[in-house]
């Protein structure tokens, strides 16, 4: 089947990466020698790698928390009946379809410290401006904000679909029994939405862990290493310093983390789906 | 009492909705705003909400400096990048449809060894870090002379769109009850006749939606294009990075370029809104 051949186009580079991560392959010199776990041992001792891991995890936690939190609230709001519902929903999901790199450039324009509109608006309400992407302490938060801008509607949209597919009967029963609405939400809505919540977590966590476009387009990993995620770090190792073997080791570790996590989340999701259908 | 609570709720609701809409719309509005300002307006402080709009940024970006000759610009060959994107994305989508429709059909209808493994492998590509595939492709392409060619680019982009298309269309095929096919077979249609007369008409909207979504994904892709293209084949999304080093002077043009680049994705997305949830979750949530 041709599909197998074309997907082999992925598997071959993939295997190539794994194999090469055990070599000291250098693009400039063109040499590659098998060095066993050398790259991985170097990785474990490399403070820059640990920094990149920390940045990646912080980025993921921050972005996913905002996206899930605000996404949930917006799904709730958009689900209430109102005039012009369709238009609201369309406007709401526009950012999802933007090229993330373009969104990053847009935000970069707005986050400019001197003429940027954000600092102007902050100043209007009497708050001090920020260095945003240029400040070593604010840069990570700024890229988290950009990711949240693009993907919050993704979470909101999926939550909305989940809320709209909720069965009616359990709620009618709860109303008859006179249960408080908080109790209904906690014991009925959350468990019923569990599969949808897990899907959002799965997609967002995986995407954030490997995030490259937004970070690279907005800060290129800087200032210093404040936004240096593992993907961006691997990019530098490979295309700036032509240290391919070492870059591959970064990527294989990242991929392993992603794979284990996604395996776990997919398992949880399957379980949740079968539980909900058991209702 | 009840009435009061209702109005309070309504106010909170309205405030919440406005905040969320500001969140999603304001950046688009603002960048569009910048894109129709003159170089002087765009860097003025405080920022201008009211000004004389100009299309100059757009004509500079689209037609280049030589044509206007008014003020400095980067020679970006923006129209060519745009055309490159069209060529590469359409190529990848056509290829994934030609290969993907039969693959999706057989995944949905037939049982063969390793079927679920094959399906899961397709899905797991979605979660692999892009560079792990791109760097080897870069090395291999350089060796076999594919680097910077349209063929190489289409092949690379297809790696992105094909797994997605197969996965999504499989779901659409599974939505068609197999009994329908059996009934048609009993009525004397050949297998091909069934596929053409029963399946294709039913799945046509699904295929169209899949093709459009694939196109959007390919259009939005940054990393593949950034690394695997030469200057002659660079797609439009990665080409925007070319403006960055000049950003201090060329804000208006950057904004205009960003708007032109995001336009196709946004317009297409509005058409297939109905399938967005399903598409973006690889069919896991049927919106």
Coordinates of C-alpha atoms in Angstrom, one line a residue:
Chain A
X1 CA 0.0 0.0 0.0
X2 CA 1.3 3.4 -1.0
X3 CA 0.2 4.8 2.4
X4 CA 2.8 2.5 4.1
X5 CA 5.5 3.7 1.7
X6 CA 4.7 7.4 2.4
X7 CA 4.6 6.9 6.2
X8 CA 7.9 5.0 5.9
X9 CA 9.0 8.5 4.9
X10 CA 8.5 9.4 8.6
X11 CA 9.8 6.2 10.1
X12 CA 13.1 6.3 8.3
X13 CA 14.1 9.8 9.4
X14 CA 12.8 8.8 12.8
X15 CA 15.0 5.8 13.1
X16 CA 17.9 7.8 11.6
X17 CA 17.5 10.3 14.5
X18 CA 17.5 7.6 17.1
X19 CA 20.6 5.9 15.7
X20 CA 22.4 9.2 15.2
X21 CA 21.8 10.2 18.8
X22 CA 24.4 7.6 19.6
X23 CA 27.1 9.2 17.4
X24 CA 29.1 12.4 17.5
X25 CA 27.9 13.3 14.0
X26 CA 28.9 16.8 13.1
X27 CA 27.5 18.5 10.0
X28 CA 30.5 20.7 9.4
X29 CA 33.2 18.1 9.6
X30 CA 30.9 15.4 8.3
X31 CA 32.3 12.8 10.6
X32 CA 30.3 10.4 12.7
X33 CA 31.6 7.9 15.2
X34 CA 29.6 5.6 17.4
X35 CA 30.0 6.9 21.0
X36 CA 27.3 4.8 22.7
X37 CA 25.5 6.7 25.4
X38 CA 28.0 9.5 25.3
X39 CA 25.5 12.2 24.2
X40 CA 23.0 11.1 26.9
X41 CA 25.7 11.2 29.6
X42 CA 26.7 14.7 28.4
X43 CA 23.1 15.7 28.4
X44 CA 22.6 14.6 32.0
X45 CA 25.5 16.8 33.0
X46 CA 24.6 19.8 30.9
X47 CA 23.1 22.6 32.9
X48 CA 21.7 24.2 29.8
X49 CA 19.7 21.0 29.1
X50 CA 18.2 21.1 32.6
X51 CA 17.4 24.7 32.2
X52 CA 15.6 23.9 28.9
X53 CA 13.7 21.1 30.5
X54 CA 12.6 23.5 33.3
X55 CA 11.5 26.1 30.8
X56 CA 9.6 23.6 28.8
X57 CA 7.8 22.3 31.8
X58 CA 7.0 25.7 33.2
X59 CA 5.8 26.8 29.7
X60 CA 3.6 23.7 29.4
X61 CA 2.1 24.1 32.9
X62 CA 1.4 27.8 32.5
X63 CA 0.0 27.7 29.0
X64 CA -2.2 24.6 29.6
X65 CA -3.5 26.0 32.9
X66 CA -4.6 29.3 31.3
X67 CA -6.0 27.5 28.2
X68 CA -8.1 25.0 30.2
X69 CA -9.2 27.5 32.8
X70 CA -10.3 30.3 30.5
X71 CA -11.4 27.8 27.8
X72 CA -13.8 26.3 30.3
X73 CA -15.3 29.6 31.3
X74 CA -15.8 30.7 27.7
X75 CA -17.4 27.4 26.8
X76 CA -19.8 28.0 29.7
X77 CA -20.6 31.5 28.5
X78 CA -20.9 30.6 24.8
X79 CA -23.3 27.8 25.7
X80 CA -25.8 30.1 27.3
X81 CA -28.4 31.2 24.8
X82 CA -27.9 34.7 23.4
X83 CA -28.5 36.8 20.3
X84 CA -26.0 36.4 17.4
X85 CA -24.6 33.2 18.9
X86 CA -23.2 31.9 15.6
X87 CA -21.2 35.1 15.0
X88 CA -19.8 35.1 18.5
X89 CA -18.7 31.5 18.2
X90 CA -17.0 32.2 14.8
X91 CA -15.2 35.2 16.2
X92 CA -14.2 33.2 19.2
X93 CA -12.4 30.5 17.3
X94 CA -10.5 32.7 14.8
X95 CA -7.1 32.5 16.7
X96 CA -7.0 28.7 16.5
X97 CA -6.6 28.9 12.7
X98 CA -3.8 31.5 12.7
X99 CA -0.3 30.2 11.8
X100 CA 1.2 30.2 15.3
X101 CA 4.4 31.8 14.0
X102 CA 2.3 34.7 12.6
X103 CA 0.4 35.0 15.9
X104 CA 3.8 35.3 17.7
X105 CA 4.9 38.1 15.3
X106 CA 1.6 39.9 15.8
X107 CA 2.0 39.8 19.6
X108 CA 5.6 40.8 19.3
X109 CA 4.4 44.0 17.6
X110 CA 1.9 44.6 20.4
X111 CA 4.3 43.8 23.2
X112 CA 6.9 46.3 22.0
X113 CA 8.1 48.0 25.2
X114 CA 8.1 51.6 23.9
X115 CA 5.4 52.0 21.3
X116 CA 3.5 48.8 21.9
X117 CA -0.2 49.0 22.5
X118 CA -0.1 46.7 25.6
X119 CA 2.1 49.0 27.6
X120 CA -0.1 51.9 26.5
X121 CA -3.2 50.2 27.7
X122 CA -1.5 49.3 31.0
X123 CA -0.5 52.8 31.5
X124 CA -4.1 54.0 30.8
X125 CA -5.3 52.0 33.8
X126 CA -2.4 53.2 35.9
X127 CA -0.2 50.1 35.8
X128 CA 3.5 50.1 35.1
X129 CA 4.5 48.8 31.7
X130 CA 6.5 45.6 31.1
X131 CA 9.5 44.6 29.1
X132 CA 7.4 41.7 27.9
X133 CA 9.4 39.5 25.6
X134 CA 12.6 41.5 26.2
X135 CA 12.7 41.1 29.9
X136 CA 14.4 38.0 31.4
X137 CA 11.7 37.6 34.0
X138 CA 8.7 38.5 31.8
X139 CA 9.7 36.7 28.6
X140 CA 8.5 33.2 29.6
X141 CA 5.2 34.6 30.8
X142 CA 4.8 36.6 27.5
X143 CA 5.3 33.5 25.3
X144 CA 2.9 31.6 27.5
X145 CA 0.4 34.4 26.9
X146 CA 0.9 34.0 23.1
X147 CA 0.4 30.3 23.2
X148 CA -2.7 30.8 25.3
X149 CA -4.0 33.4 22.9
X150 CA -3.8 30.9 20.0
X151 CA -5.0 27.8 21.7
X152 CA -7.4 28.9 24.4
X153 CA -10.2 28.9 21.8
X154 CA -9.2 25.3 20.9
X155 CA -9.9 24.3 24.5
X156 CA -13.0 26.4 24.6
X157 CA -14.4 25.0 21.4
X158 CA -13.9 21.4 22.5
X159 CA -15.4 22.0 25.9
X160 CA -18.3 23.6 24.2
X161 CA -18.8 20.6 22.0
X162 CA -18.6 18.4 25.1
X163 CA -21.2 20.5 27.0
X164 CA -23.6 20.4 24.1
X165 CA -23.4 16.6 23.9
X166 CA -24.2 16.1 27.5
X167 CA -27.3 13.9 28.1
X168 CA -30.4 15.6 29.5
X169 CA -31.8 12.9 31.7
X170 CA -29.3 12.9 34.6
X171 CA -29.9 16.6 34.9
X172 CA -33.6 16.3 35.0
X173 CA -33.3 13.6 37.7
X174 CA -30.9 15.9 39.7
X175 CA -33.4 18.7 39.4
X176 CA -36.2 16.5 40.7
X177 CA -34.1 15.5 43.6
X178 CA -33.4 19.1 44.4
X179 CA -29.6 18.8 44.4
X180 CA -27.6 22.0 44.5
X181 CA -26.2 23.2 41.3
X182 CA -22.6 23.1 42.6
X183 CA -23.1 19.4 43.5
X184 CA -24.6 18.7 40.1
X185 CA -21.6 20.4 38.5
X186 CA -19.0 18.5 40.6
X187 CA -20.6 15.1 40.6
X188 CA -22.3 15.1 37.2
X189 CA -20.9 17.6 34.7
X190 CA -17.2 17.0 35.5
X191 CA -17.3 13.2 35.3
X192 CA -19.4 13.3 32.1
X193 CA -17.0 15.8 30.6
X194 CA -13.9 13.8 31.6
X195 CA -13.2 12.3 28.2
X196 CA -13.4 15.8 26.6
X197 CA -11.2 17.3 29.3
X198 CA -8.6 14.5 28.8
X199 CA -8.6 15.2 25.1
X200 CA -7.9 18.8 25.6
X201 CA -5.1 18.0 28.1
X202 CA -3.6 15.4 25.7
X203 CA -3.4 17.8 22.7
X204 CA -2.3 20.8 24.6
X205 CA 0.3 19.2 26.8
X206 CA 1.9 17.4 23.9
X207 CA 1.9 20.5 21.7
X208 CA 3.3 22.7 24.5
X209 CA 6.1 20.2 25.3
X210 CA 7.4 20.3 21.7
X211 CA 6.5 24.0 21.1
X212 CA 8.9 25.6 18.7
X213 CA 7.1 28.0 16.3
X214 CA 5.8 30.5 18.8
X215 CA 8.9 30.6 21.0
X216 CA 11.3 30.8 18.1
X217 CA 9.3 33.5 16.2
X218 CA 8.8 35.6 19.4
X219 CA 12.1 35.4 21.2
X220 CA 14.4 32.8 19.5
X221 CA 14.8 31.4 23.0
X222 CA 16.1 34.6 24.6
X223 CA 16.7 36.8 26.3
X224 CA 19.7 34.8 27.6
X225 CA 18.0 31.4 28.0
X226 CA 14.8 32.6 29.5
X227 CA 12.5 31.0 26.9
X228 CA 14.9 28.2 25.7
X229 CA 12.6 25.2 25.3
X230 CA 14.1 21.8 24.5
X231 CA 13.0 22.1 20.8
X232 CA 14.6 25.5 20.4
X233 CA 17.8 24.3 22.2
X234 CA 17.9 21.3 19.8
X235 CA 17.5 23.6 16.9
X236 CA 20.6 25.6 18.0
X237 CA 22.7 22.5 18.6
X238 CA 21.9 21.3 15.1
X239 CA 21.7 24.3 12.8
X240 CA 23.9 26.8 14.6
X241 CA 26.6 24.6 16.1
X242 CA 26.1 21.6 13.7
X243 CA 26.3 19.2 16.6
X244 CA 23.8 16.8 15.1
X245 CA 24.3 13.9 17.4
X246 CA 23.9 15.9 20.5
X247 CA 20.8 17.6 19.1
X248 CA 19.3 14.2 18.3
X249 CA 19.8 13.2 21.9
X250 CA 17.8 16.2 23.1
X251 CA 15.0 15.3 20.7
X252 CA 14.9 11.6 21.6
X253 CA 14.6 12.5 25.3
X254 CA 11.8 15.0 24.5
X255 CA 10.1 12.4 22.3
X256 CA 10.3 9.8 25.1
X257 CA 8.7 12.2 27.5
X258 CA 6.0 13.0 25.1
X259 CA 5.4 9.4 24.2
X260 CA 5.1 8.1 27.7
X261 CA 2.8 11.0 28.7
X262 CA 0.6 10.5 25.6
X263 CA 0.4 6.8 26.2
X264 CA -0.8 7.4 29.7
X265 CA -3.3 10.1 28.7
X266 CA -4.7 8.1 25.8
X267 CA -5.2 5.1 28.2
X268 CA -7.0 7.4 30.7
X269 CA -9.1 8.8 27.9
X270 CA -10.2 5.3 26.7
X271 CA -11.1 4.4 30.3
X272 CA -13.1 7.6 30.7
X273 CA -15.0 7.1 27.4
X274 CA -16.0 3.6 28.4
X275 CA -17.1 4.8 31.9
X276 CA -19.3 7.6 30.4
X277 CA -20.9 5.2 28.0
X278 CA -21.6 2.9 30.9
X279 CA -24.0 5.5 32.3
Chain B
X1 CA -35.0 39.0 44.7
X2 CA -35.0 36.6 41.8
X3 CA -35.1 39.4 39.3
X4 CA -32.2 41.1 40.9
X5 CA -30.1 38.0 40.8
X6 CA -31.0 37.5 37.2
X7 CA -29.7 41.0 36.2
X8 CA -26.5 40.6 38.2
X9 CA -26.0 37.3 36.3
X10 CA -26.7 39.0 33.0
X11 CA -24.2 41.7 33.8
X12 CA -21.5 39.2 34.7
X13 CA -22.3 37.2 31.6
X14 CA -22.0 40.3 29.4
X15 CA -18.7 41.4 31.0
X16 CA -17.3 37.9 30.7
X17 CA -18.3 37.6 27.1
X18 CA -16.8 41.0 26.2
X19 CA -13.5 40.1 27.9
X20 CA -13.3 36.8 26.0
X21 CA -14.1 38.5 22.7
X22 CA -11.5 41.2 23.4
X23 CA -9.0 38.4 24.0
X24 CA -9.6 36.7 20.7
X25 CA -10.4 39.7 18.5
X26 CA -8.4 42.6 19.8
X27 CA -5.0 41.4 18.5
X28 CA -6.4 40.8 15.1
X29 CA -8.1 44.2 15.1
X30 CA -4.9 45.9 16.3
X31 CA -2.5 44.3 13.8
X32 CA -4.9 45.1 11.0
X33 CA -5.0 48.6 12.3
X34 CA -1.2 48.8 12.2
X35 CA -1.2 47.4 8.7
X36 CA -3.2 50.4 7.3
X37 CA -1.1 53.1 9.1
X38 CA 1.6 55.2 7.6
X39 CA 5.2 54.6 8.9
X40 CA 4.8 57.7 11.0
X41 CA 1.4 56.9 12.5
X42 CA 2.4 53.3 13.3
X43 CA 5.3 54.3 15.6
X44 CA 3.5 57.3 17.2
X45 CA 2.9 57.3 20.9
X46 CA 0.2 57.1 22.3
X47 CA -0.9 54.6 19.6
X48 CA -3.5 56.0 17.2
X49 CA -7.0 54.5 17.1
X50 CA -8.1 57.1 14.6
X51 CA -6.0 58.0 11.6
X52 CA -6.1 58.3 7.8
X53 CA -5.9 54.7 6.5
X54 CA -3.5 53.9 3.8
X55 CA -3.0 50.8 1.6
X56 CA 0.7 51.7 1.1
X57 CA 2.0 48.9 3.3
X58 CA 0.1 46.3 1.3
X59 CA 1.3 47.6 -2.0
X60 CA 4.9 47.8 -0.8
X61 CA 4.7 44.2 0.5
X62 CA 3.0 42.9 -2.6
X63 CA 4.8 44.9 -5.3
X64 CA 8.2 45.6 -3.7
X65 CA 10.3 48.6 -3.4
X66 CA 11.2 49.2 -7.0
X67 CA 7.7 49.9 -7.9
X68 CA 6.9 52.5 -5.3
X69 CA 10.3 53.8 -4.5
X70 CA 9.0 55.9 -1.6
X71 CA 10.8 54.5 1.4
X72 CA 13.1 51.7 2.4
X73 CA 11.7 48.2 2.4
X74 CA 13.1 44.7 2.4
X75 CA 13.1 43.0 -0.9
X76 CA 11.2 40.0 0.2
X77 CA 9.6 38.7 -2.9
X78 CA 6.5 38.3 -0.9
X79 CA 4.2 37.3 -3.9
X80 CA 6.6 34.5 -4.8
X81 CA 6.6 33.1 -1.2
X82 CA 2.8 33.2 -1.3
X83 CA 2.9 31.3 -4.6
X84 CA 5.4 28.8 -3.1
X85 CA 3.0 28.2 -0.2
X86 CA 0.2 27.6 -2.7
X87 CA 2.2 25.1 -4.7
X88 CA 3.6 23.2 -1.8
X89 CA 0.4 23.1 0.2
X90 CA -1.8 22.1 -2.7
X91 CA 0.7 19.4 -3.8
X92 CA 0.8 17.9 -0.3
X93 CA -3.0 18.0 0.0
X94 CA -3.5 16.4 -3.4
X95 CA -1.0 13.7 -2.6
X96 CA -2.5 12.9 0.8
X97 CA -6.0 12.7 -0.8
X98 CA -4.9 10.4 -3.5
X99 CA -3.2 8.0 -1.1
X100 CA -5.3 8.8 2.0
X101 CA -8.8 8.0 0.7
X102 CA -8.0 4.4 -0.1
X103 CA -6.0 4.0 3.0
X104 CA -8.7 5.4 5.2
X105 CA -11.3 3.2 3.5
X106 CA -9.3 0.0 4.1
X107 CA -8.6 1.0 7.7
X108 CA -12.3 1.5 8.3
X109 CA -13.6 -1.5 6.4
X110 CA -11.0 -4.3 6.5
X111 CA -9.3 -6.1 9.3
X112 CA -5.7 -6.9 8.7
X113 CA -2.7 -7.7 10.9
X114 CA -1.3 -4.7 12.8
X115 CA -4.2 -2.5 11.8
X116 CA -4.5 -0.8 15.2
X117 CA -0.8 -0.5 15.5
X118 CA -0.7 1.2 12.1
X119 CA -3.5 3.5 13.2
X120 CA -1.8 4.4 16.5
X121 CA 1.5 5.0 14.8
X122 CA -0.3 7.5 12.5
X123 CA -1.6 9.3 15.6
X124 CA 1.7 9.3 17.5
X125 CA 3.3 11.3 14.7
X126 CA 1.0 14.1 15.6
X127 CA 2.8 14.2 19.0
X128 CA 6.4 13.7 17.9
X129 CA 8.6 16.8 18.1
X130 CA 8.9 18.1 14.5
X131 CA 12.7 18.4 14.5
X132 CA 13.2 14.7 15.0
X133 CA 11.9 14.2 11.5
X134 CA 13.0 17.4 9.9
X135 CA 16.7 17.2 10.7
X136 CA 17.2 13.8 9.1
X137 CA 15.1 14.9 6.2
X138 CA 17.3 17.9 5.8
X139 CA 20.5 15.7 5.8
X140 CA 19.0 13.2 3.4
X141 CA 17.6 15.8 1.1
X142 CA 20.9 17.5 0.9
X143 CA 22.5 14.3 0.0
X144 CA 20.1 13.3 -2.8
X145 CA 19.5 16.8 -4.1
X146 CA 16.0 17.2 -2.9
X147 CA 16.9 20.1 -0.6
X148 CA 15.0 23.3 -1.6
X149 CA 13.0 21.7 -4.4
X150 CA 9.3 21.7 -4.6
X151 CA 9.3 17.9 -4.7
X152 CA 11.2 17.7 -1.5
X153 CA 8.9 20.2 0.1
X154 CA 5.7 18.5 -1.0
X155 CA 7.0 15.2 0.2
X156 CA 7.9 16.7 3.6
X157 CA 4.6 18.5 4.0
X158 CA 2.7 15.4 3.0
X159 CA 4.2 13.7 6.0
X160 CA 2.2 16.2 8.0
X161 CA -1.0 16.0 6.1
X162 CA -1.3 12.4 5.2
X163 CA -1.5 10.8 8.7
X164 CA -4.0 13.5 9.7
X165 CA -6.2 12.9 6.6
X166 CA -6.2 9.1 6.9
X167 CA -7.1 9.3 10.6
X168 CA -9.9 11.8 10.0
X169 CA -11.4 10.2 6.9
X170 CA -11.3 6.8 8.6
X171 CA -13.8 8.2 11.0
X172 CA -16.0 9.5 8.2
X173 CA -16.0 6.2 6.5
X174 CA -16.9 4.4 9.8
X175 CA -19.9 6.7 10.1
X176 CA -21.3 5.1 7.0
X177 CA -23.1 1.9 8.1
X178 CA -21.5 -1.2 6.5
X179 CA -25.1 -2.6 6.0
X180 CA -25.6 0.1 3.4
X181 CA -22.8 -1.3 1.4
X182 CA -23.9 -4.9 1.8
X183 CA -27.4 -4.0 0.6
X184 CA -26.0 -2.3 -2.5
X185 CA -23.8 -5.3 -3.2
X186 CA -26.9 -7.6 -3.0
X187 CA -28.6 -5.3 -5.4
X188 CA -25.9 -6.2 -7.9
X189 CA -23.4 -3.3 -7.7
X190 CA -19.7 -4.2 -8.0
X191 CA -17.3 -3.2 -5.2
X192 CA -16.2 -0.3 -7.3
X193 CA -19.8 0.6 -8.0
X194 CA -20.6 0.7 -4.3
X195 CA -17.6 2.8 -3.5
X196 CA -18.5 5.3 -6.2
X197 CA -22.2 5.4 -5.9
X198 CA -22.7 4.9 -2.2
X199 CA -19.6 5.8 -0.3
X200 CA -18.2 8.7 -2.2
X201 CA -21.4 10.9 -2.3
X202 CA -21.9 10.3 1.4
X203 CA -18.3 11.0 2.3
X204 CA -17.7 13.9 -0.1
X205 CA -18.3 16.6 2.5
X206 CA -16.0 14.8 4.9
X207 CA -13.3 14.6 2.2
X208 CA -13.6 18.2 1.3
X209 CA -13.4 19.2 5.0
X210 CA -10.3 17.0 5.5
X211 CA -8.6 18.5 2.4
X212 CA -9.3 22.0 3.6
X213 CA -8.1 21.3 7.1
X214 CA -4.9 19.7 5.7
X215 CA -4.4 22.7 3.6
X216 CA -4.7 25.0 6.6
X217 CA -2.2 22.8 8.6
X218 CA 0.3 22.9 5.8
X219 CA -0.2 26.6 5.4
X220 CA 0.4 27.3 9.1
X221 CA 3.4 25.1 9.2
X222 CA 6.6 27.0 10.1
X223 CA 9.4 24.6 10.9
X224 CA 9.3 22.3 7.8
X225 CA 9.4 25.3 5.5
X226 CA 11.9 27.2 7.5
X227 CA 14.5 24.4 7.4
X228 CA 13.9 22.5 4.2
X229 CA 13.3 25.3 1.7
X230 CA 15.8 27.4 -0.2
X231 CA 15.2 31.0 -0.8
X232 CA 13.5 30.2 -4.1
X233 CA 11.0 27.8 -2.6
X234 CA 10.4 29.4 0.8
X235 CA 6.7 29.3 1.8
X236 CA 5.1 32.4 3.1
X237 CA 4.7 31.6 6.8
X238 CA 8.5 31.1 7.5
X239 CA 9.3 33.9 5.1
X240 CA 7.8 36.3 7.7
X241 CA 10.9 35.8 9.8
X242 CA 12.7 37.8 7.2
X243 CA 11.0 40.9 8.3
X244 CA 12.0 40.5 11.9
X245 CA 15.5 42.0 11.8
X246 CA 14.0 45.1 10.3
X247 CA 11.1 45.3 12.7
X248 CA 11.9 48.7 14.2
X249 CA 11.4 50.5 10.9
X250 CA 8.9 48.3 9.2
X251 CA 6.1 47.7 11.6
X252 CA 3.4 48.6 9.2
X253 CA 4.7 46.3 6.5
X254 CA 5.2 43.5 9.0
X255 CA 1.6 43.9 10.1
X256 CA 0.4 43.9 6.5
X257 CA 2.5 40.8 5.7
X258 CA 1.1 39.0 8.8
X259 CA -2.4 39.9 7.7
X260 CA -1.9 38.6 4.2
X261 CA -0.4 35.4 5.5
X262 CA -3.1 34.6 8.0
X263 CA -6.0 35.4 5.6
X264 CA -6.2 32.2 3.7
X265 CA -6.3 30.1 6.8
X266 CA -8.9 32.1 8.5
X267 CA -11.2 32.3 5.5
X268 CA -11.0 28.6 4.9
X269 CA -11.5 27.8 8.5
X270 CA -14.8 29.8 8.5
X271 CA -16.1 27.6 5.7
X272 CA -15.5 24.4 7.5
X273 CA -16.3 25.5 11.0
X274 CA -18.7 22.6 11.4
X275 CA -15.8 20.1 11.1
X276 CA -13.3 22.1 13.2
X277 CA -13.7 20.3 16.5
X278 CA -13.6 16.9 14.9
X279 CA -10.6 17.9 12.7
X280 CA -8.5 19.4 15.4
X281 CA -9.0 16.5 17.8
X282 CA -8.3 13.9 15.0
X283 CA -11.9 12.8 15.3
X284 CA -11.7 12.0 19.0
X285 CA -14.5 14.5 19.7
X286 CA -17.4 14.6 17.2
X287 CA -18.6 18.2 17.5

